[in-house]
Structures are given as C-alpha cells and as structure tokens.
Amino acid sequence: MPRTLVTELTDGQSLDQSFRLADKQIRVNRQGGKYLLLKLADRSGTIVAMMWNADDSDYEKIRRGGYVHCVGRTQVHQGALQVILTAIDDLAETEVDPSDFDQFDAGAADQALATLRDMIENLHNVYLRGLGKAFLSDESFISKLRLGTAAVSNHHAYPGGLLRHTVDLMEVCQFLGPRYPGVDTELLMFGAFLHDLGKIEEISASGELSYTDRGQLVGHIVIGVQMLGDAIAAFEEDADEDFPNDLRLQLEHLIVSHHGQLEFGSPRLPATLEAIALHHIDNLDAKITSFTSLIESDLTNNENWTNYHPSIGRKLWKKQ
C-alpha cells in the first residue's frame, strides 16, 4: 500500500503507515496522565504526533531514529497539522522502503558541488584559489559537505542543506560585492564558503539530525577556524610557501563574526566591510528560506495570510 508523504497529508485523514521516528518524549498532563509527544518524518518533511493515555512501555518500545508503524488521524491545531495516534509499533529496517525516508537529493548535491568548484577555480586571488583547492581535494571533506545540514531545525535543515546554503550565499556575494567599491568580492565569497563549514562536524546528518559531542562542546564557529587552519597548512605544504597572515586573519574574522551579535554566538562583532556584508547576506538567506517554509506549510483557510507564528511575532502574507 503506497504511503502518503508528510507534505501531502490533509486535515481529518486516517493514517495507517510507517514513519521514521525523528524524536520522542514522554510527558505528563495536568491530570497526571502520561502521553507521547513525537516527531514523525519521511523524505518530504516532519510532523508532530501525540498519543494520549500512554505509558512507559509505549515509550520504550520505539527507537529514536528508527522506524515506526502508526495508526491515527490528522487534525489541525492552532493552524498546524498534527497527528493523534491510537497505536504505534516499532518496525525493523527490512520492513520499510529506505527511499521513502531518504531526504538526500544526490543529483542536486552534485550540481551544487559543480557550481562551487567552478566558483573556486575562477577566483583571481591565487591564495584563495589555492586554499579552496586544498578543501575541495579532500575527499573526506567533500563527502561530509555533500551530506551536511545547515541546522537541526529552521533553515536548510536537511542532508545537503549546508551545501545549498553555501552555494546560494556565494552566488549572492558574487552579485552584490561589485556594487560596493570598498568590498573585496572574492574575500566575501570565500567567507561565505567558510562561514558554516564547521557544521559538518557539529551536526550529524545521518538518520536523526542531532548535535555531535564535538558540536555540543565546541560549536561550529571554533570548528570552522580549526578547519581553516588545517587547510592553510595543507596549502603551505603543497605550494611550499607561506599563506599571507593578513589574509588568514581576515578569513578567521569572517568566520567568528558571521552571526553578527555577541548574544547570537559571535565571539566578535563584524569589523570589516566583508564581515558586515556576510552577516547580513547570511541572515537574509536564512530568513527567506525559513519564512518560505512557514508559508508553504500553512494550513489556514485564509488565502492571504498564514496563521500567527509566535516565534516571529507575526502572520505572513501568502499571496504570490
């Protein structure tokens, strides 16, 4: 029996099918009864599910990151579609079709990677071009970059999302940089390439998207600076010359300041024109992508406006 994708589910639809269990929690309601709060996933996206009157055995028999068979019904609650379950059981991997749950688009990743290689190879700055080749000649790095996610939630939160986000930013930098004479466009583009690379070590993109131990303890900004140092060492060994220290400092600053605010995790505020531009371009891409997702997933009957989203403090205009 064919599955219905998460993105194709509608209000009031009966469900009797498999999902990947992206997350699970057991909670207690005001009356003292226990219930399951779950996140179900397939290759198209995720949906929240709940099962009332649950007990510890219901929680323990299902595996986070594993597969489950669910029986229940969809309903709209506060403008969002969710699933109310009446039964849930663990499934073995042999009982599902992996293609129903694989979010990675190999073709899109290959195309994005080809675009990235082309932009790096066409840099005029010999040091940036050589440094880029040091990254791109590392097969272990490439395999992680192809699968990497830009986040656990919010924007580009899927395998391959980091590469898509990186290439999109580089293309925007390539377009905007020449509009501002004081901005070094190639430096800005390379900052876009570097800024989130640490996420390939910060977030595990296989199975359930989750933070690694290194990600929790160190974070992608510090990891990114470490990766830059390793790539510079590889460049110097291959080229048999020193990498310019001033250029290294500029690149390190682009990584450590790209969040734009100390309270948002940047160790330093943007202090160069390239760093200021990178922060705002990065924020623009993240916001447009996440807001687009909110519009596309909205289930209200209003043709013009989405439901009110407390996380952003507003409704969004849906008309195209």
Tab-separated table of C-alpha atoms in Angstrom:
chain	number	residue	atom	x	y	z
A	1	MET	CA	0.000	0.000	0.000
A	2	PRO	CA	1.571	3.359	-1.014
A	3	ARG	CA	2.458	5.852	1.716
A	4	THR	CA	1.155	9.395	1.886
A	5	LEU	CA	4.053	11.843	2.211
A	6	VAL	CA	4.072	14.174	5.213
A	7	THR	CA	3.739	17.179	2.918
A	8	GLU	CA	0.651	15.645	1.278
A	9	LEU	CA	-1.272	14.938	4.494
A	10	THR	CA	-4.555	16.793	4.942
A	11	ASP	CA	-6.862	17.553	7.857
A	12	GLY	CA	-9.033	14.677	9.037
A	13	GLN	CA	-7.071	11.990	7.180
A	14	SER	CA	-6.853	8.481	8.616
A	15	LEU	CA	-3.322	7.079	8.856
A	16	ASP	CA	-2.094	3.503	8.881
A	17	GLN	CA	1.504	3.626	7.660
A	18	SER	CA	5.193	3.850	8.518
A	19	PHE	CA	7.332	6.843	9.506
A	20	ARG	CA	10.844	7.472	10.765
A	21	LEU	CA	10.805	8.479	14.428
A	22	ALA	CA	12.842	11.702	14.469
A	23	ASP	CA	12.202	12.403	18.156
A	24	LYS	CA	10.241	11.062	21.107
A	25	GLN	CA	9.289	12.403	24.529
A	26	ILE	CA	7.013	11.153	27.275
A	27	ARG	CA	5.177	13.881	29.162
A	28	VAL	CA	2.655	14.271	31.955
A	29	ASN	CA	-0.551	16.302	31.530
A	30	ARG	CA	-2.262	18.413	34.192
A	31	GLN	CA	-4.328	15.459	35.370
A	32	GLY	CA	-1.211	13.351	35.924
A	33	GLY	CA	-1.694	11.130	32.872
A	34	LYS	CA	1.186	10.347	30.552
A	35	TYR	CA	1.274	10.957	26.802
A	36	LEU	CA	3.789	10.637	23.980
A	37	LEU	CA	4.983	13.703	22.062
A	38	LEU	CA	6.640	12.547	18.847
A	39	LYS	CA	8.162	13.907	15.676
A	40	LEU	CA	7.451	11.711	12.653
A	41	ALA	CA	9.413	12.086	9.425
A	42	ASP	CA	9.802	10.911	5.855
A	43	ARG	CA	11.753	12.231	2.881
A	44	SER	CA	9.377	15.177	2.443
A	45	GLY	CA	9.425	16.586	5.980
A	46	THR	CA	8.292	16.131	9.587
A	47	ILE	CA	5.046	16.311	11.539
A	48	VAL	CA	4.235	16.398	15.256
A	49	ALA	CA	2.249	13.460	16.674
A	50	MET	CA	0.747	12.719	20.080
A	51	MET	CA	-0.615	9.611	21.694
A	52	TRP	CA	-2.756	10.104	24.794
A	53	ASN	CA	-3.008	7.677	27.726
A	54	ALA	CA	0.443	6.250	27.029
A	55	ASP	CA	2.715	4.502	29.498
A	56	ASP	CA	6.438	3.831	29.833
A	57	SER	CA	6.228	0.641	27.755
A	58	ASP	CA	4.841	2.607	24.798
A	59	TYR	CA	7.814	4.960	25.042
A	60	GLU	CA	10.447	2.262	25.479
A	61	LYS	CA	9.340	0.007	22.608
A	62	ILE	CA	10.051	2.646	19.927
A	63	ARG	CA	13.552	3.806	18.926
A	64	ARG	CA	14.524	7.408	18.281
A	65	GLY	CA	15.929	7.433	14.743
A	66	GLY	CA	14.249	4.105	13.956
A	67	TYR	CA	11.070	3.286	12.068
A	68	VAL	CA	7.543	3.010	13.450
A	69	HIS	CA	4.134	1.926	12.200
A	70	CYS	CA	1.449	4.433	13.170
A	71	VAL	CA	-2.332	4.286	13.305
A	72	GLY	CA	-4.219	7.505	13.887
A	73	ARG	CA	-5.781	10.568	12.361
A	74	THR	CA	-4.609	14.040	11.362
A	75	GLN	CA	-6.094	17.236	12.734
A	76	VAL	CA	-5.360	20.944	12.605
A	77	HIS	CA	-4.442	22.544	15.927
A	78	GLN	CA	-3.685	26.289	16.134
A	79	GLY	CA	-3.104	26.410	12.388
A	80	ALA	CA	-0.676	23.470	12.242
A	81	LEU	CA	-1.366	19.915	11.141
A	82	GLN	CA	-0.621	17.197	13.681
A	83	VAL	CA	-1.349	13.503	14.176
A	84	ILE	CA	-3.297	11.953	17.031
A	85	LEU	CA	-2.218	8.327	17.349
A	86	THR	CA	-4.186	5.375	18.653
A	87	ALA	CA	-1.364	2.874	18.145
A	88	ILE	CA	2.363	2.847	17.436
A	89	ASP	CA	4.781	-0.052	16.995
A	90	ASP	CA	8.466	-0.441	16.234
A	91	LEU	CA	9.485	-1.535	12.720
A	92	ALA	CA	12.690	-3.173	11.517
A	93	GLU	CA	14.607	-1.540	8.648
A	94	THR	CA	13.768	-4.550	6.479
A	95	GLU	CA	10.058	-3.707	6.781
A	96	VAL	CA	10.323	-0.285	5.085
A	97	ASP	CA	11.475	1.141	1.766
A	98	PRO	CA	14.500	3.356	2.590
A	99	SER	CA	13.757	5.603	-0.400
A	100	ASP	CA	10.591	6.778	1.398
A	101	PHE	CA	12.739	8.329	4.128
A	102	ASP	CA	15.970	9.463	2.468
A	103	GLN	CA	15.911	13.285	2.297
A	104	PHE	CA	19.229	13.498	0.458
A	105	ASP	CA	18.998	14.564	-3.208
A	106	ALA	CA	22.238	13.277	-4.760
A	107	GLY	CA	21.584	14.981	-8.104
A	108	ALA	CA	21.035	18.392	-6.506
A	109	ALA	CA	24.163	17.938	-4.381
A	110	ASP	CA	26.286	17.056	-7.413
A	111	GLN	CA	25.011	20.111	-9.276
A	112	ALA	CA	25.690	22.415	-6.311
A	113	LEU	CA	29.146	20.931	-5.860
A	114	ALA	CA	29.960	21.536	-9.534
A	115	THR	CA	28.888	25.184	-9.132
A	116	LEU	CA	31.049	25.505	-6.034
A	117	ARG	CA	34.099	24.064	-7.801
A	118	ASP	CA	33.588	26.431	-10.731
A	119	MET	CA	33.420	29.498	-8.467
A	120	ILE	CA	36.551	28.458	-6.556
A	121	GLU	CA	38.529	27.700	-9.725
A	122	ASN	CA	37.642	31.110	-11.203
A	123	LEU	CA	38.937	33.151	-8.261
A	124	HIS	CA	41.693	35.545	-9.313
A	125	ASN	CA	43.327	35.642	-5.866
A	126	VAL	CA	45.871	32.829	-6.099
A	127	TYR	CA	45.903	32.247	-2.333
A	128	LEU	CA	42.128	31.970	-2.054
A	129	ARG	CA	42.003	29.758	-5.138
A	130	GLY	CA	44.765	27.524	-3.766
A	131	LEU	CA	43.130	27.369	-0.344
A	132	GLY	CA	39.834	26.432	-1.947
A	133	LYS	CA	41.509	23.627	-3.852
A	134	ALA	CA	43.035	22.391	-0.579
A	135	PHE	CA	39.498	21.976	0.764
A	136	LEU	CA	37.993	20.512	-2.409
A	137	SER	CA	40.767	17.979	-2.971
A	138	ASP	CA	39.999	16.362	0.396
A	139	GLU	CA	37.591	13.525	-0.424
A	140	SER	CA	36.598	13.055	3.216
A	141	PHE	CA	35.642	16.733	3.415
A	142	ILE	CA	33.652	16.553	0.167
A	143	SER	CA	31.660	13.515	1.284
A	144	LYS	CA	30.713	15.282	4.526
A	145	LEU	CA	29.885	18.550	2.742
A	146	ARG	CA	27.562	16.797	0.261
A	147	LEU	CA	25.501	15.385	3.132
A	148	GLY	CA	25.842	18.207	5.647
A	149	THR	CA	22.855	20.075	7.068
A	150	ALA	CA	22.857	23.790	7.868
A	151	ALA	CA	20.739	23.313	11.002
A	152	VAL	CA	18.822	20.808	13.119
A	153	SER	CA	15.675	22.890	12.540
A	154	ASN	CA	14.726	26.196	10.892
A	155	HIS	CA	16.562	26.843	7.609
A	156	HIS	CA	18.168	24.243	5.282
A	157	ALA	CA	17.640	21.541	7.915
A	158	TYR	CA	18.099	18.510	5.662
A	159	PRO	CA	21.001	16.447	4.282
A	160	GLY	CA	22.577	18.552	1.546
A	161	GLY	CA	21.170	21.765	3.027
A	162	LEU	CA	24.561	23.130	4.069
A	163	LEU	CA	25.943	22.848	0.540
A	164	ARG	CA	22.821	24.516	-0.909
A	165	HIS	CA	23.048	27.356	1.642
A	166	THR	CA	26.785	27.808	0.995
A	167	VAL	CA	26.487	27.964	-2.800
A	168	ASP	CA	23.480	30.306	-2.649
A	169	LEU	CA	25.398	32.697	-0.382
A	170	MET	CA	28.468	32.642	-2.614
A	171	GLU	CA	26.349	33.469	-5.655
A	172	VAL	CA	24.676	36.381	-3.836
A	173	CYS	CA	28.099	37.642	-2.716
A	174	GLN	CA	29.357	37.386	-6.290
A	175	PHE	CA	26.462	39.564	-7.423
A	176	LEU	CA	26.417	42.113	-4.590
A	177	GLY	CA	30.133	42.561	-3.945
A	178	PRO	CA	30.912	44.629	-7.069
A	179	ARG	CA	28.099	47.061	-6.164
A	180	TYR	CA	30.210	48.299	-3.228
A	181	PRO	CA	33.700	49.506	-4.290
A	182	GLY	CA	35.182	49.073	-0.800
A	183	VAL	CA	34.262	45.387	-0.613
A	184	ASP	CA	36.675	42.671	-1.739
A	185	THR	CA	34.209	40.447	-3.592
A	186	GLU	CA	36.432	37.361	-3.685
A	187	LEU	CA	37.207	37.640	0.030
A	188	LEU	CA	33.471	37.982	0.702
A	189	MET	CA	32.712	34.926	-1.453
A	190	PHE	CA	35.337	32.863	0.325
A	191	GLY	CA	33.948	33.952	3.682
A	192	ALA	CA	30.570	32.631	2.538
A	193	PHE	CA	32.261	29.355	1.644
A	194	LEU	CA	33.923	29.090	5.069
A	195	HIS	CA	31.342	30.538	7.434
A	196	ASP	CA	29.340	27.381	8.258
A	197	LEU	CA	31.777	24.605	7.276
A	198	GLY	CA	32.181	23.651	10.932
A	199	LYS	CA	28.606	22.340	10.837
A	200	ILE	CA	29.784	19.202	9.019
A	201	GLU	CA	31.339	18.238	12.362
A	202	GLU	CA	28.812	20.000	14.611
A	203	ILE	CA	25.670	18.248	13.338
A	204	SER	CA	25.159	14.611	12.413
A	205	ALA	CA	23.184	14.474	9.153
A	206	SER	CA	22.746	10.686	9.070
A	207	GLY	CA	19.443	9.442	10.462
A	208	GLU	CA	18.043	11.889	13.005
A	209	LEU	CA	19.549	15.378	12.694
A	210	SER	CA	21.318	15.937	16.001
A	211	TYR	CA	24.314	17.689	17.515
A	212	THR	CA	27.504	15.677	17.883
A	213	ASP	CA	29.509	15.683	21.116
A	214	ARG	CA	32.063	17.948	19.425
A	215	GLY	CA	29.264	20.198	18.264
A	216	GLN	CA	27.860	20.495	21.779
A	217	LEU	CA	31.251	21.076	23.403
A	218	VAL	CA	32.994	23.234	20.787
A	219	GLY	CA	30.490	24.561	18.216
A	220	HIS	CA	30.755	25.181	14.500
A	221	ILE	CA	32.468	28.585	14.702
A	222	VAL	CA	35.504	27.250	16.568
A	223	ILE	CA	35.496	24.078	14.478
A	224	GLY	CA	35.442	26.239	11.337
A	225	VAL	CA	38.514	28.182	12.438
A	226	GLN	CA	40.272	24.877	13.149
A	227	MET	CA	39.338	23.567	9.699
A	228	LEU	CA	40.677	26.760	8.120
A	229	GLY	CA	43.975	26.254	9.923
A	230	ASP	CA	44.236	22.673	8.674
A	231	ALA	CA	43.508	23.750	5.086
A	232	ILE	CA	46.105	26.541	5.258
A	233	ALA	CA	48.683	24.014	6.485
A	234	ALA	CA	47.813	21.740	3.540
A	235	PHE	CA	48.098	24.684	1.138
A	236	GLU	CA	51.517	25.678	2.509
A	237	GLU	CA	52.823	22.128	2.241
A	238	ASP	CA	51.601	21.748	-1.339
A	239	ALA	CA	52.647	25.227	-2.532
A	240	ASP	CA	55.866	25.310	-0.498
A	241	GLU	CA	55.180	28.916	0.546
A	242	ASP	CA	53.574	30.718	3.454
A	243	PHE	CA	49.943	31.750	3.337
A	244	PRO	CA	49.643	35.537	3.920
A	245	ASN	CA	48.997	36.168	7.614
A	246	ASP	CA	46.813	39.232	6.962
A	247	LEU	CA	44.567	37.224	4.647
A	248	ARG	CA	44.336	34.454	7.240
A	249	LEU	CA	43.209	36.980	9.867
A	250	GLN	CA	40.574	38.358	7.501
A	251	LEU	CA	39.201	34.853	6.876
A	252	GLU	CA	39.200	33.970	10.562
A	253	HIS	CA	37.301	37.181	11.316
A	254	LEU	CA	34.663	36.337	8.694
A	255	ILE	CA	34.042	33.008	10.448
A	256	VAL	CA	33.958	34.273	14.039
A	257	SER	CA	31.769	37.334	13.334
A	258	HIS	CA	29.176	35.996	10.896
A	259	HIS	CA	26.400	35.664	13.494
A	260	GLY	CA	26.594	39.434	13.812
A	261	GLN	CA	25.847	39.770	17.551
A	262	LEU	CA	27.689	38.585	20.658
A	263	GLU	CA	24.413	37.275	22.098
A	264	PHE	CA	23.848	35.248	18.920
A	265	GLY	CA	27.128	33.367	19.356
A	266	SER	CA	29.694	35.501	17.518
A	267	PRO	CA	32.923	35.883	19.555
A	268	ARG	CA	33.499	39.166	17.713
A	269	LEU	CA	31.248	41.768	16.098
A	270	PRO	CA	31.736	42.265	12.340
A	271	ALA	CA	34.515	44.834	11.942
A	272	THR	CA	35.293	44.723	8.215
A	273	LEU	CA	33.088	45.596	5.269
A	274	GLU	CA	33.209	41.970	4.107
A	275	ALA	CA	32.206	40.694	7.556
A	276	ILE	CA	29.295	43.140	7.785
A	277	ALA	CA	28.103	42.138	4.325
A	278	LEU	CA	28.466	38.407	5.043
A	279	HIS	CA	26.425	38.613	8.234
A	280	HIS	CA	23.507	40.339	6.537
A	281	ILE	CA	23.601	38.121	3.422
A	282	ASP	CA	23.692	35.006	5.625
A	283	ASN	CA	20.799	36.293	7.731
A	284	LEU	CA	18.806	37.196	4.605
A	285	ASP	CA	19.154	33.701	3.133
A	286	ALA	CA	18.239	32.040	6.426
A	287	LYS	CA	15.205	34.263	6.997
A	288	ILE	CA	13.820	33.999	3.450
A	289	THR	CA	14.234	30.213	3.497
A	290	SER	CA	12.619	29.717	6.913
A	291	PHE	CA	9.766	32.177	6.216
A	292	THR	CA	9.095	30.480	2.866
A	293	SER	CA	8.809	27.181	4.721
A	294	LEU	CA	6.263	28.692	7.125
A	295	ILE	CA	4.175	29.950	4.195
A	296	GLU	CA	4.325	26.649	2.314
A	297	SER	CA	3.333	24.612	5.379
A	298	ASP	CA	0.485	26.897	6.461
A	299	LEU	CA	-2.897	25.170	6.707
A	300	THR	CA	-5.287	28.052	7.392
A	301	ASN	CA	-8.224	28.626	5.055
A	302	ASN	CA	-7.235	32.274	4.655
A	303	GLU	CA	-5.905	32.775	1.131
A	304	ASN	CA	-3.936	35.897	2.045
A	305	TRP	CA	-2.418	35.314	5.472
A	306	THR	CA	-0.793	32.485	7.397
A	307	ASN	CA	-1.646	31.643	10.962
A	308	TYR	CA	0.038	33.844	13.605
A	309	HIS	CA	3.511	32.478	14.434
A	310	PRO	CA	4.613	33.357	17.997
A	311	SER	CA	8.270	32.610	17.132
A	312	ILE	CA	8.384	35.533	14.669
A	313	GLY	CA	5.613	37.649	16.202
A	314	ARG	CA	3.507	37.990	13.058
A	315	LYS	CA	1.393	36.478	10.325
A	316	LEU	CA	2.901	36.210	6.831
A	317	TRP	CA	1.352	37.288	3.529
A	318	LYS	CA	0.767	34.225	1.335
A	319	LYS	CA	-0.290	35.743	-1.960
A	320	GLN	CA	2.165	35.200	-4.793
